[in-house]
CSV table of C-alpha atoms in Angstrom, one decimal:
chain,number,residue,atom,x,y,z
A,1,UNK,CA,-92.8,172.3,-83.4
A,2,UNK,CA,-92.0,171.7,-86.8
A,3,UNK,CA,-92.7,168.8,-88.7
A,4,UNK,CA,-90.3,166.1,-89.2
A,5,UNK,CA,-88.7,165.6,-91.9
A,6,UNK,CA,-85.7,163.4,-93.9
A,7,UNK,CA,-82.5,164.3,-91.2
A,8,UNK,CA,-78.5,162.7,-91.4
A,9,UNK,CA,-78.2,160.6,-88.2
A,10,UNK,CA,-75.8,162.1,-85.7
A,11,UNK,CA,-72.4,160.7,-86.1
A,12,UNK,CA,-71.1,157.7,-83.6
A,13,UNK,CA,-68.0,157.1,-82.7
A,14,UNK,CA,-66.2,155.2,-80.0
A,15,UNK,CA,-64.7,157.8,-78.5
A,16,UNK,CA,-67.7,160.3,-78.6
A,17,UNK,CA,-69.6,157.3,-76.3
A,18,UNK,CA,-67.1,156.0,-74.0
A,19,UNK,CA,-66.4,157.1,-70.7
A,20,UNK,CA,-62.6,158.9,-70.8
A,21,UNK,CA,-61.4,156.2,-68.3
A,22,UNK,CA,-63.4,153.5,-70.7
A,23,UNK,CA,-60.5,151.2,-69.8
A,24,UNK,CA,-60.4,151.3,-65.9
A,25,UNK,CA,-64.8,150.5,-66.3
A,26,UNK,CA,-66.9,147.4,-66.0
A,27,UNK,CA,-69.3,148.8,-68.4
A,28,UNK,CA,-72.7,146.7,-69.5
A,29,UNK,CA,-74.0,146.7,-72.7
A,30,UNK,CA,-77.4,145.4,-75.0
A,31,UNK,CA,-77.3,144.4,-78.4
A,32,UNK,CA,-80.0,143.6,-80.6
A,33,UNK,CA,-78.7,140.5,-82.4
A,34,UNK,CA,-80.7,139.1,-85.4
A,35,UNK,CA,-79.3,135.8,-85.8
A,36,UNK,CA,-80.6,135.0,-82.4
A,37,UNK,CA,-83.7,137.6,-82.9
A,38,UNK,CA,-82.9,139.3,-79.8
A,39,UNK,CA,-81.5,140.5,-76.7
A,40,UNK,CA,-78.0,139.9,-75.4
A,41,UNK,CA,-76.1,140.8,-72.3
A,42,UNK,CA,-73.2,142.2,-73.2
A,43,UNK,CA,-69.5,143.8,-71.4
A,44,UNK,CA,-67.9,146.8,-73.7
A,45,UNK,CA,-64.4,145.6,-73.9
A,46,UNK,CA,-61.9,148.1,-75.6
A,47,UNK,CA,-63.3,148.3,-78.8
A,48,UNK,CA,-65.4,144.8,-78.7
A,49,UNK,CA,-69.0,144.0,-77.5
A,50,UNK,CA,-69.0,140.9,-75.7
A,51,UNK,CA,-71.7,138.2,-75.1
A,52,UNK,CA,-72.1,137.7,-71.6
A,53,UNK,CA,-75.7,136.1,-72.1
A,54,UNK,CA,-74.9,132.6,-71.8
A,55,UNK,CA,-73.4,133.9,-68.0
A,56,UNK,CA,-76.5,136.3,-67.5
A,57,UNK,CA,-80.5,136.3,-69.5
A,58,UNK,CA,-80.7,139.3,-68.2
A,59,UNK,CA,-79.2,142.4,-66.9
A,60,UNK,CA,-82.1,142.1,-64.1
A,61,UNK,CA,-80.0,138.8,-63.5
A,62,UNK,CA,-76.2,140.2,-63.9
A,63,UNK,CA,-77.4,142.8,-61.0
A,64,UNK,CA,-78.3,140.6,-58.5
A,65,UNK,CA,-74.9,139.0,-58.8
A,66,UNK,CA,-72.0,139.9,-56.3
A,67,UNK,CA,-69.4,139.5,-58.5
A,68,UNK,CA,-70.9,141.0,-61.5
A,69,UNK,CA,-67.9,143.5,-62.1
A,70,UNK,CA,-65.8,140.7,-62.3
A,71,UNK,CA,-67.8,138.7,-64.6
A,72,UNK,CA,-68.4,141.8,-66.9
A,73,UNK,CA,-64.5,142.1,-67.2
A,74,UNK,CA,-63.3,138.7,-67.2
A,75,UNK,CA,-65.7,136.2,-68.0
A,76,UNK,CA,-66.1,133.7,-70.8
A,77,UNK,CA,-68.1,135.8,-73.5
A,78,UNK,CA,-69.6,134.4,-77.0
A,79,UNK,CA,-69.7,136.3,-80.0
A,80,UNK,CA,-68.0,139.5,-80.2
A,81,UNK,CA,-69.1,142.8,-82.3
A,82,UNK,CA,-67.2,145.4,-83.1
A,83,UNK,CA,-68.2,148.7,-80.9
A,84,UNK,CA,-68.0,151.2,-84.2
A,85,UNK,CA,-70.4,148.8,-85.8
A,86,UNK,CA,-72.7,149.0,-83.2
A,87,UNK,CA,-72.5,152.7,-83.1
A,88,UNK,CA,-73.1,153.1,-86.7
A,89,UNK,CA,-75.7,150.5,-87.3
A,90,UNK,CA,-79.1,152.3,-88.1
A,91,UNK,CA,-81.1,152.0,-84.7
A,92,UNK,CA,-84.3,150.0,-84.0
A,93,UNK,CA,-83.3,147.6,-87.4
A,94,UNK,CA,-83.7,144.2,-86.8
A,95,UNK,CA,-82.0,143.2,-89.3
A,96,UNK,CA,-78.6,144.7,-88.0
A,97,UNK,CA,-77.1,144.4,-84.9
A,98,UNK,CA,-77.3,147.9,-82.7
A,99,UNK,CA,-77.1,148.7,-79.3
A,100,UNK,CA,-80.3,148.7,-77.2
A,101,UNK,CA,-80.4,150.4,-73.9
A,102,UNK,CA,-79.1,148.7,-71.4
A,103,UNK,CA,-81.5,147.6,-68.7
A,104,UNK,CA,-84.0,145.2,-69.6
A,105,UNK,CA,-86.2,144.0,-66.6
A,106,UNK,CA,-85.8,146.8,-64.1
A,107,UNK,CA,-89.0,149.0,-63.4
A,108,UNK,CA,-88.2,152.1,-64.6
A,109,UNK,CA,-88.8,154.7,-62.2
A,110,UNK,CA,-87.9,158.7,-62.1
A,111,UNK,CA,-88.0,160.9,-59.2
A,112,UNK,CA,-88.8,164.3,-59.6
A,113,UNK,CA,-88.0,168.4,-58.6
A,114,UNK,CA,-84.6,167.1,-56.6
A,115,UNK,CA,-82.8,170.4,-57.6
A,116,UNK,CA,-84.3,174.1,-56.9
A,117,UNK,CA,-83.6,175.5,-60.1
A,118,UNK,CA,-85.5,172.9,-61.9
A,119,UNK,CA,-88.5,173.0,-58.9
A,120,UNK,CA,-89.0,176.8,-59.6
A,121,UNK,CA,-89.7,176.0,-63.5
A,122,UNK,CA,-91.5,173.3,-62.7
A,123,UNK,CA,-93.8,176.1,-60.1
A,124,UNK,CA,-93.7,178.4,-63.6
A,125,UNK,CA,-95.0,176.0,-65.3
A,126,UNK,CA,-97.8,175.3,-62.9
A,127,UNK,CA,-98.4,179.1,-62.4
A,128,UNK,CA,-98.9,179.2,-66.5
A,129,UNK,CA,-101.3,176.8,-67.1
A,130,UNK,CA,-98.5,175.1,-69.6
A,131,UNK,CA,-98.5,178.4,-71.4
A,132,UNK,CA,-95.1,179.6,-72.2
A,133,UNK,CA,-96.2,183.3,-73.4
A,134,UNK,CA,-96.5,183.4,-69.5
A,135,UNK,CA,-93.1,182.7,-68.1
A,136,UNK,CA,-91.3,185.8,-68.4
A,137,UNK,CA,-93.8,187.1,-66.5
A,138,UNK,CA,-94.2,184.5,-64.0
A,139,UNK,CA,-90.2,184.1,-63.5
A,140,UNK,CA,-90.1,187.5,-62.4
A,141,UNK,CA,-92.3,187.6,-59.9
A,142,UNK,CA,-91.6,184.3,-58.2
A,143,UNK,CA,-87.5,185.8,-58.5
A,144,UNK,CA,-88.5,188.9,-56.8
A,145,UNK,CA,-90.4,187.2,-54.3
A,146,UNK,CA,-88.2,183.8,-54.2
A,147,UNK,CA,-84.8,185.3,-54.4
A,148,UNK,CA,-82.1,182.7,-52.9
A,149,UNK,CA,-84.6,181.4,-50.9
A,150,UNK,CA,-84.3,177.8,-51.4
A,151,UNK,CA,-80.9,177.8,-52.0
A,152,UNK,CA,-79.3,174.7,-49.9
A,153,UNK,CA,-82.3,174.2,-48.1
A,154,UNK,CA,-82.4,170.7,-46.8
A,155,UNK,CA,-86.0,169.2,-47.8
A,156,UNK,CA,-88.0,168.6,-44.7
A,157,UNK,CA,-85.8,171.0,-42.3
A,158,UNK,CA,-86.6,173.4,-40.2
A,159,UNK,CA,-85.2,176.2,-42.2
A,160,UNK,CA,-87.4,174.8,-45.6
A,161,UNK,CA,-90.7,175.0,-42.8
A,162,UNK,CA,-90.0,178.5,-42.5
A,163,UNK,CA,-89.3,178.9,-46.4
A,164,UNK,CA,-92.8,177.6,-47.0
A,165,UNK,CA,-94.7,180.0,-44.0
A,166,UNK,CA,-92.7,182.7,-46.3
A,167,UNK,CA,-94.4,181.3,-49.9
A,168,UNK,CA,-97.8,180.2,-48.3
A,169,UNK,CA,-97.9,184.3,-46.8
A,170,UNK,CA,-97.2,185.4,-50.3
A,171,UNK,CA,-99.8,183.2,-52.5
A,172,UNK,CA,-97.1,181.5,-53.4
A,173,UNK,CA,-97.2,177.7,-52.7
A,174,UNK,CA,-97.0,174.8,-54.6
A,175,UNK,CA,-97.6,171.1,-55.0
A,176,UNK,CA,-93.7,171.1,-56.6
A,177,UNK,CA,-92.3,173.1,-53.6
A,178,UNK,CA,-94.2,170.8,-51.4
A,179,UNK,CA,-92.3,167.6,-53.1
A,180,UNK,CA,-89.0,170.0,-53.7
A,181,UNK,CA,-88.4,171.0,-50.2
A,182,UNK,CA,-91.1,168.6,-48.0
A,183,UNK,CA,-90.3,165.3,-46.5
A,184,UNK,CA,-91.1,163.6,-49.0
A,185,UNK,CA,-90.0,163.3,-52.7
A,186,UNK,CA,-91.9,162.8,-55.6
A,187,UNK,CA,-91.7,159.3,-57.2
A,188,UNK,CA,-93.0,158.0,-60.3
A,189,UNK,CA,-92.8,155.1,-62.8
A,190,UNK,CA,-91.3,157.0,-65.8
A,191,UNK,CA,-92.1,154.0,-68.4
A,192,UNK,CA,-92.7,150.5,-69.0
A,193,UNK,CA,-90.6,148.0,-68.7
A,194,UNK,CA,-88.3,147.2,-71.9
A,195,UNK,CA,-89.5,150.3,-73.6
A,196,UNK,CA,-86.6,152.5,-72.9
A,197,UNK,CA,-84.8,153.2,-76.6
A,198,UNK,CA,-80.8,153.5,-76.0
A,199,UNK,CA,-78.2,156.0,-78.0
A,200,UNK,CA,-78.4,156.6,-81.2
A,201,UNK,CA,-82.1,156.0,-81.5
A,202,UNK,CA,-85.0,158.5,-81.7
A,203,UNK,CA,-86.5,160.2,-78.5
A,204,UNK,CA,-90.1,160.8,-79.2
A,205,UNK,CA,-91.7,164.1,-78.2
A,206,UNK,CA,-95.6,163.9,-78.3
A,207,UNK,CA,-97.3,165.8,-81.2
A,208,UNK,CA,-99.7,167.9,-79.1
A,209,UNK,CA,-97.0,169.7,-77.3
A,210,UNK,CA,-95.5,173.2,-77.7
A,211,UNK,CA,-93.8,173.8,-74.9
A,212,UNK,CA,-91.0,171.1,-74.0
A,213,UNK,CA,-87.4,170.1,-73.2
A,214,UNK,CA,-84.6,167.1,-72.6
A,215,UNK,CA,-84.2,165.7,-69.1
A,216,UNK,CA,-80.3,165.3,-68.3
A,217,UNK,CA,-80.5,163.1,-65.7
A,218,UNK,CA,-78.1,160.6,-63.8
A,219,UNK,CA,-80.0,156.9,-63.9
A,220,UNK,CA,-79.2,154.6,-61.2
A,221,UNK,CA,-79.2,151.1,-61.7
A,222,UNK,CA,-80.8,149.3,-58.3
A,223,UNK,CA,-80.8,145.6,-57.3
A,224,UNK,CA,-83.7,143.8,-55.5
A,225,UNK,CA,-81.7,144.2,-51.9
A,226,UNK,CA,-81.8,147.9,-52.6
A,227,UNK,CA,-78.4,147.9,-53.3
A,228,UNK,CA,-77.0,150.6,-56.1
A,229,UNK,CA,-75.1,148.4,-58.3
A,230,UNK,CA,-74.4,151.0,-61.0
A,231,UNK,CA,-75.1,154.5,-62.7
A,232,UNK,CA,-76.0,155.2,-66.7
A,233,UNK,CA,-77.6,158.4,-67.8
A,234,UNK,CA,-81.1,159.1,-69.1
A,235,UNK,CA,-83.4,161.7,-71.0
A,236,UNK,CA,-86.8,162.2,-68.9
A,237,UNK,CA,-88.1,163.9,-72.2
A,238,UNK,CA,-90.6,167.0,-70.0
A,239,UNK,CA,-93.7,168.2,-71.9
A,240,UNK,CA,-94.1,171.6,-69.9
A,241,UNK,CA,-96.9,173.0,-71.7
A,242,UNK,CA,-99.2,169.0,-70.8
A,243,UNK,CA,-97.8,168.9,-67.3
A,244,UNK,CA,-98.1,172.4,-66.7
A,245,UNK,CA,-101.5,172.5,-67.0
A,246,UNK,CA,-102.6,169.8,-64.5
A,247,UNK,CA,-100.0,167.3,-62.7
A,248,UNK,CA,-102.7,164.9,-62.8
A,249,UNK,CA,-101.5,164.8,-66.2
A,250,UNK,CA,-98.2,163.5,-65.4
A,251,UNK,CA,-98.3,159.9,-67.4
A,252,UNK,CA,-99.7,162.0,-70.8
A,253,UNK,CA,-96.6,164.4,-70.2
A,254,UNK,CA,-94.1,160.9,-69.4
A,255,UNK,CA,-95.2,157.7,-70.7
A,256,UNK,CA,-95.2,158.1,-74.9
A,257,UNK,CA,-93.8,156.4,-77.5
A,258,UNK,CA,-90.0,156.1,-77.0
A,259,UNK,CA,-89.9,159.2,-75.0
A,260,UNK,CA,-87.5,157.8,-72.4
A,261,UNK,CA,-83.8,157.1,-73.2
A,262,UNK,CA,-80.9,155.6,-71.5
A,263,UNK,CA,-77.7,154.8,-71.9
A,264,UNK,CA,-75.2,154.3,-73.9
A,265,UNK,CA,-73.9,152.1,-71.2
A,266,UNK,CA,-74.5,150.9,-67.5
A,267,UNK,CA,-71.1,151.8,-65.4
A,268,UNK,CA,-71.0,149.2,-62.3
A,269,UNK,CA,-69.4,150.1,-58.9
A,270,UNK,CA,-65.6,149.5,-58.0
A,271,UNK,CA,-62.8,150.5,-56.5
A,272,UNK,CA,-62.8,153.5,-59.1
A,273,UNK,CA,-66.0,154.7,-59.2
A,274,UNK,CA,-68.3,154.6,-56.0
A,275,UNK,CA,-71.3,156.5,-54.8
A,276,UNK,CA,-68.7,159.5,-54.2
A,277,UNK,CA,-68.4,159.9,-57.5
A,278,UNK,CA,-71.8,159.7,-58.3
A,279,UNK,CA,-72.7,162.1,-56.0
A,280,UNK,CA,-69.9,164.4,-57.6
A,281,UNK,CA,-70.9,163.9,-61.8
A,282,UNK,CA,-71.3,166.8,-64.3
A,283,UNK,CA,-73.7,166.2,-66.7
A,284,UNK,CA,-73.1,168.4,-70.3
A,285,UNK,CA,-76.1,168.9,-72.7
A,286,UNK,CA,-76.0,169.7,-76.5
A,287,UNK,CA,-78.8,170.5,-78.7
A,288,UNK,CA,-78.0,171.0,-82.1
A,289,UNK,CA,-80.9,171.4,-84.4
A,290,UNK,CA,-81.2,171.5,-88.4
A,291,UNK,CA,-81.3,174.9,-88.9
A,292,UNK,CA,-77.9,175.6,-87.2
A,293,UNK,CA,-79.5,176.1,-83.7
A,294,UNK,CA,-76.9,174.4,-80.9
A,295,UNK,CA,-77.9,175.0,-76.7
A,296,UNK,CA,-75.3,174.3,-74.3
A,297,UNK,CA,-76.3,173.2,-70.7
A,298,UNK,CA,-74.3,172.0,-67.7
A,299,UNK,CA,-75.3,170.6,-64.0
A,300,UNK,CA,-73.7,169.0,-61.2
A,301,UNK,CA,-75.2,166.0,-58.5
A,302,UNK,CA,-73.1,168.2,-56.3
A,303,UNK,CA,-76.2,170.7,-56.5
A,304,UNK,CA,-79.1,168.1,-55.4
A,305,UNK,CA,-81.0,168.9,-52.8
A,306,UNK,CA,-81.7,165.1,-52.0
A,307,UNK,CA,-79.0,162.1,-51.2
A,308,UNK,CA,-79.2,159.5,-53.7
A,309,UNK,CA,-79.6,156.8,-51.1
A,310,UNK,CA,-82.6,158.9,-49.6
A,311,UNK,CA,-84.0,158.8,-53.2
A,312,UNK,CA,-83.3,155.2,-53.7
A,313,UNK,CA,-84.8,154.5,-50.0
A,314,UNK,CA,-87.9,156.7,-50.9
A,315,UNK,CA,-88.4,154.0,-53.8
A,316,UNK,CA,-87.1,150.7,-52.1
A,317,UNK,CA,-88.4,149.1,-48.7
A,318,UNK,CA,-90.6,147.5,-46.3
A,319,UNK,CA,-93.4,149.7,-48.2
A,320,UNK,CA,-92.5,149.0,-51.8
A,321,UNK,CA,-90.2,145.9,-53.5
A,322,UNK,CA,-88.7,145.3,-56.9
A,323,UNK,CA,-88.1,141.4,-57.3
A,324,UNK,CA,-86.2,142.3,-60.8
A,325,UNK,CA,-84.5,145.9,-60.0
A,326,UNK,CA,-85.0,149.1,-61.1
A,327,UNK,CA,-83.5,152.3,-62.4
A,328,UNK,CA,-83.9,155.7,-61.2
A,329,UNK,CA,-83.4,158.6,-62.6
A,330,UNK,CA,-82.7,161.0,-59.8
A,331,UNK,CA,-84.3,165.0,-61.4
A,332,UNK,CA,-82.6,167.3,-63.2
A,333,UNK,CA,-81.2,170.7,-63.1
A,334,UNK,CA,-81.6,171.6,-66.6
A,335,UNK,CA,-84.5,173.6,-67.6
A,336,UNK,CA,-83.3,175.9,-70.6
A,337,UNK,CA,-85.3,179.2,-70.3
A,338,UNK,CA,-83.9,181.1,-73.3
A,339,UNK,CA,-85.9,182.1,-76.0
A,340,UNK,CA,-85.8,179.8,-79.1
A,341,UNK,CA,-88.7,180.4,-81.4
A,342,UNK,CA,-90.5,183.7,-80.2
A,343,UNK,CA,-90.0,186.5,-77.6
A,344,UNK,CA,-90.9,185.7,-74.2
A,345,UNK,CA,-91.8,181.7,-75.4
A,346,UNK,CA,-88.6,180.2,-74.0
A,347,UNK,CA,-87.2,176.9,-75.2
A,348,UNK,CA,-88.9,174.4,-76.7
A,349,UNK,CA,-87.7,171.3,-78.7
A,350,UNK,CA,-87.9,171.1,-82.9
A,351,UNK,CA,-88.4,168.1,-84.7
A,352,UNK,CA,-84.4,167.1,-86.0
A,353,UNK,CA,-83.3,168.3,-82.7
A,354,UNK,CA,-80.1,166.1,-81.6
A,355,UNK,CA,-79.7,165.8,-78.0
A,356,UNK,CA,-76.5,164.7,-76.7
A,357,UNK,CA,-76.3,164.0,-72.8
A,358,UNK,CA,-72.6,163.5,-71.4
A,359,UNK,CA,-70.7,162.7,-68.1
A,360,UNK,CA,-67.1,162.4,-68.6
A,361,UNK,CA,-67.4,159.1,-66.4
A,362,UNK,CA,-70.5,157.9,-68.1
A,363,UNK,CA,-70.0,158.3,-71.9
A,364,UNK,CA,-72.8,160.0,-73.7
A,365,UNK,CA,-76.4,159.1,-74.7
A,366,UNK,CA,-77.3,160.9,-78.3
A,367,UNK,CA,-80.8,160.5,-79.6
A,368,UNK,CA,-82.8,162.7,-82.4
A,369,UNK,CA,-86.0,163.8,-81.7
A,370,UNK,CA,-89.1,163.1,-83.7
A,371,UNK,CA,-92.9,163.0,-82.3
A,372,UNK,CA,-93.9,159.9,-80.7
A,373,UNK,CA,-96.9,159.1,-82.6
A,374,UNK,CA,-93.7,158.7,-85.7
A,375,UNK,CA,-91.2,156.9,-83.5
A,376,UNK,CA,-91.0,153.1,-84.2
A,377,UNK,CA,-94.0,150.9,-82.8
A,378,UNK,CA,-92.9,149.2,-78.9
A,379,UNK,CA,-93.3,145.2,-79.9
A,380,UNK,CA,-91.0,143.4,-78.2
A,381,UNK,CA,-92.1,143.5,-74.4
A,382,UNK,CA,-91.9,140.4,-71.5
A,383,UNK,CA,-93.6,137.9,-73.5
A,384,UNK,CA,-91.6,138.3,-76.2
A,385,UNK,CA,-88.3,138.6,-74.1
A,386,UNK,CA,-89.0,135.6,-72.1
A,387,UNK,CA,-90.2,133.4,-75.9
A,388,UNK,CA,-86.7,134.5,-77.3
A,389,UNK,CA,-84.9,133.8,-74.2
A,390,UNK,CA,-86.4,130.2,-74.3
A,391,UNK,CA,-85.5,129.8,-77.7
A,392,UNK,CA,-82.4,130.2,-77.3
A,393,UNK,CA,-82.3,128.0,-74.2
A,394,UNK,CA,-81.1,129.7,-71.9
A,395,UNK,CA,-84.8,130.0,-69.4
C-alpha cells in the first residue's frame, strides 16, 4: 500500500448516518465530552445527542436494563449536543466533543467464515500462503472442483458430512471449511475492551500487509443473560496476506491499533425492529479512494449459513460468561476479488481509502484508513474509564 498522506475527512451529515426510520429508533450513542474528560451515555434524539449518563455509567449498564428502550427515548437526559456537530467534530480530539463508538464495556468478540462465499476466500487465502499473485489460480481450481457445493448447506448436517468426504477425496480440505460447514463455529475475541474507534475516525490497517480488505459485518449487542438487546455494524478490518499464511496468526491479522470499528450507533429491540429483521439486513459497502477509485459491495444476513442465536449461543453459556456483555460481529460475506493494483493481485486496501458501511436500518459507519502503527495511541482503557467515572460521581 501506499503511504499515507495529508487527505479531506469524508463528509458527515445527519442524514448520511441515520437509519431512514431514525425516528421510529431507540438509538444509543457515545460522546467524548471534554468538560467532563470523558465518556457519556448518550440517546440520538432527532437532531440532539442526549446525556443519559447520570441514568446509565455505562452502556454495559443501560443493557442489562429491561426497560432500556424506554429510558433511551424518554428519559430525563443532561446536556444536549447537536448531532451535525458531532459528525463534523475532528475524531479522536479531546478537546471537542465527537462521537465514540458506542459500546464501552462489552468483550468484543467476532465470529468467523459464517457465509460460503466468504469461507471459500478465506480457503484461497489459506491455499496461497497470504500470496495474492496466487488467487486467480487458486479460485479456479477450488470453483471447478467446489462448484455450488456448499451452497445452503446447513453446518454440521448430513448433507455438509458428505460435502466434506467430497473435498477431503479431492485434497481439498480445510481448517475454514471445517469451522464454515462443521458443528462448530469459529469464535474469537476481535479486540480489547474500549478500543473500538467509532464513525468518522481512522481504521488502522497494519504496515506489513499487502494483501487486505473491510469486514461489513452486522455487530450484535449481547447482555449478561444472553439476551440480544441490540444490533450496530462493524469493520473486522481482514489482513489476507498475515492470516493467510498461518491461522495461528489470527491476533497479528485482528488485534492492531484501531483496526476495529463500530458504529455509528447501537439500534435496541422493539416492536419495530426485532431479530426478524436482523436476520433480514443488507449491508452496502463503499470504498472510495484518492485517486478516484470507488468499489461497491452488497450482502444480505438472509445468506448466513448460521442463526444468530446459534452464534450468540456458541459465545454465551454454561461454558463461557460475560458479567458486562458483549458484541458480536456475526462474519461477512464480502470479500472483493477484483483486481485493484496489478493483474491477478485482487483487492487490497490504499492508504486514504474511505470505507463506508450501511444498512438502511442501521445508519452507516465511515472511517478512513491509515496504518495502525499512524493511528492515534489507545490511552483511555478500564482504569481510566472507571477514574473518570468516579470523578464525576457517578461509581
Amino acid at each position: 500500500m501506499e503511504s499515507a498522506a495529508a487527505r479531506p475527512r469524508p463528509i458527515l451529515t445527519t442524514g448520511s448516518v441515520l437509519p431512514e426510520d431514525a425516528d421510529r429508533a431507540a438509538l444509543v450513542a457515545r460522546v467524548h465530552d471534554p468538560e467532563r474528560d470523558g465518556p457519556c451515555v448518550a440517546a440520538v434524539r432527532g437532531e440532539h445527542v442526549v446525556d443519559l449518563t447520570a441514568t446509565a455509567p455505562t452502556v454495559s449498564d443501560l443493557m442489562e436494563r429491561d426497560d432500556a428502550a424506554a429510558v433511551v427515548r424518554d428519559a430525563d437526559g443532561g446536556h444536549a449536543w447537536r448531532l451535525d456537530a458531532l459528525l463534523e467534530a475532528p475524531a479522536g480530539r479531546r478537546d471537542v466533543p465527537h462521537l465514540l463508538a458506542p459500546i464501552d464495556l462489552q468483550v468484543i468478540k467476532a465470529a468467523g467464515v459464517t457465509f460460503a462465499r466468504s469461507l471459500l476466500e478465506r480457503f484461497i487465502e489459506e491455499r496461497t500462503g497470504g500470496d495474492p499473485a496466487q488467487a486467480a489460480r487458486v479460485r479456479a481450481r477450488v470453483g471447478q472442483v467446489v462448484g455450488g457445493t456448499l451452497d445452503g448447506i446447513r453446518p454440521g448436517s448430513p448433507e455438509a458430512d458428505k460435502a466434506k468426504e467430497l473435498l477431503v477425496s479431492e485434497g481439498l480440505w480445510s481448517q475454514y471449511l471445517e469451522v464454515g460447514i462443521g458443528p462448530d463455529p469459529e469464535v474469537f475475541t476481535k479486540a480489547p475492551v474500549l478500543s473500538a474507534v467509532g464513525t468518522g475516525a481512522d481504521i488502522g490497517v497494519l504496515g506489513a500487509s499487502v494483501w487486505n480488505n473491510p469486514e461489513p459485518e452486522v455487530v450484535l449487542v449481547v447482555d449478561s443473560r444472553g439476551r440480544v438487546r441490540g444490533a450496530t455494524l462493524g469493520n473486522d478490518v481482514n489482513l489476507r496476506d498475515i492470516e493467510g499464511r498461518s491461522a495461528l496468526l489470527l491476533s497479528r491479522a485482528k488485534d492492531n491499533n484501531a483496526s476495529c470499528a463500530i458504529g455509528p450507533f447501537i439500534r435496541l429491540l422493539d416492536e419495530g425492529f426485532d431479530l426478524d429483521t436482523v436476520r433480514g439486513l443488507d449491508i452496502d459497502l463503499r470504498i472510495d479512494g484518492t485517486d478516484g477509485y470507488v468499489l461497491h459491495g452488497s450482502s444480505s444476513m438472509r445468506e448466513i449459513s448460521r442463526d444468530v442465536l446459534d452464534l450468540v449461543a456458541a459465545t454465551h453459556g454454561p461454558h463461557h460468561q460475560y458479567p458486562d456483555g458483549f458484541v458480536l460481529f456475526t462474519g461477512t460475506l464480502f470479500a472483493p476479488t477484483e483486481d485493484r493494483q496489478a493483474p491477478g493481485a485482487g483487492f487490497t486496501h490504499e492508504y486514504g481509502d474511505v470505507v463506508r458501511i450501511s444498512s438502511p436500518r442501521l445508519g452507516a459507519l465511515v472511517n478512513t484508513v491509515i496504518p495502525s502503527e499512524q493511528a492515534a495511541p489507545w490511552t483511555f482503557g478500564v482504569r481510566a474509564l472507571m477514574r473518570n467515572l468516579a470523578q464525576r460521581g457517578l461509581l
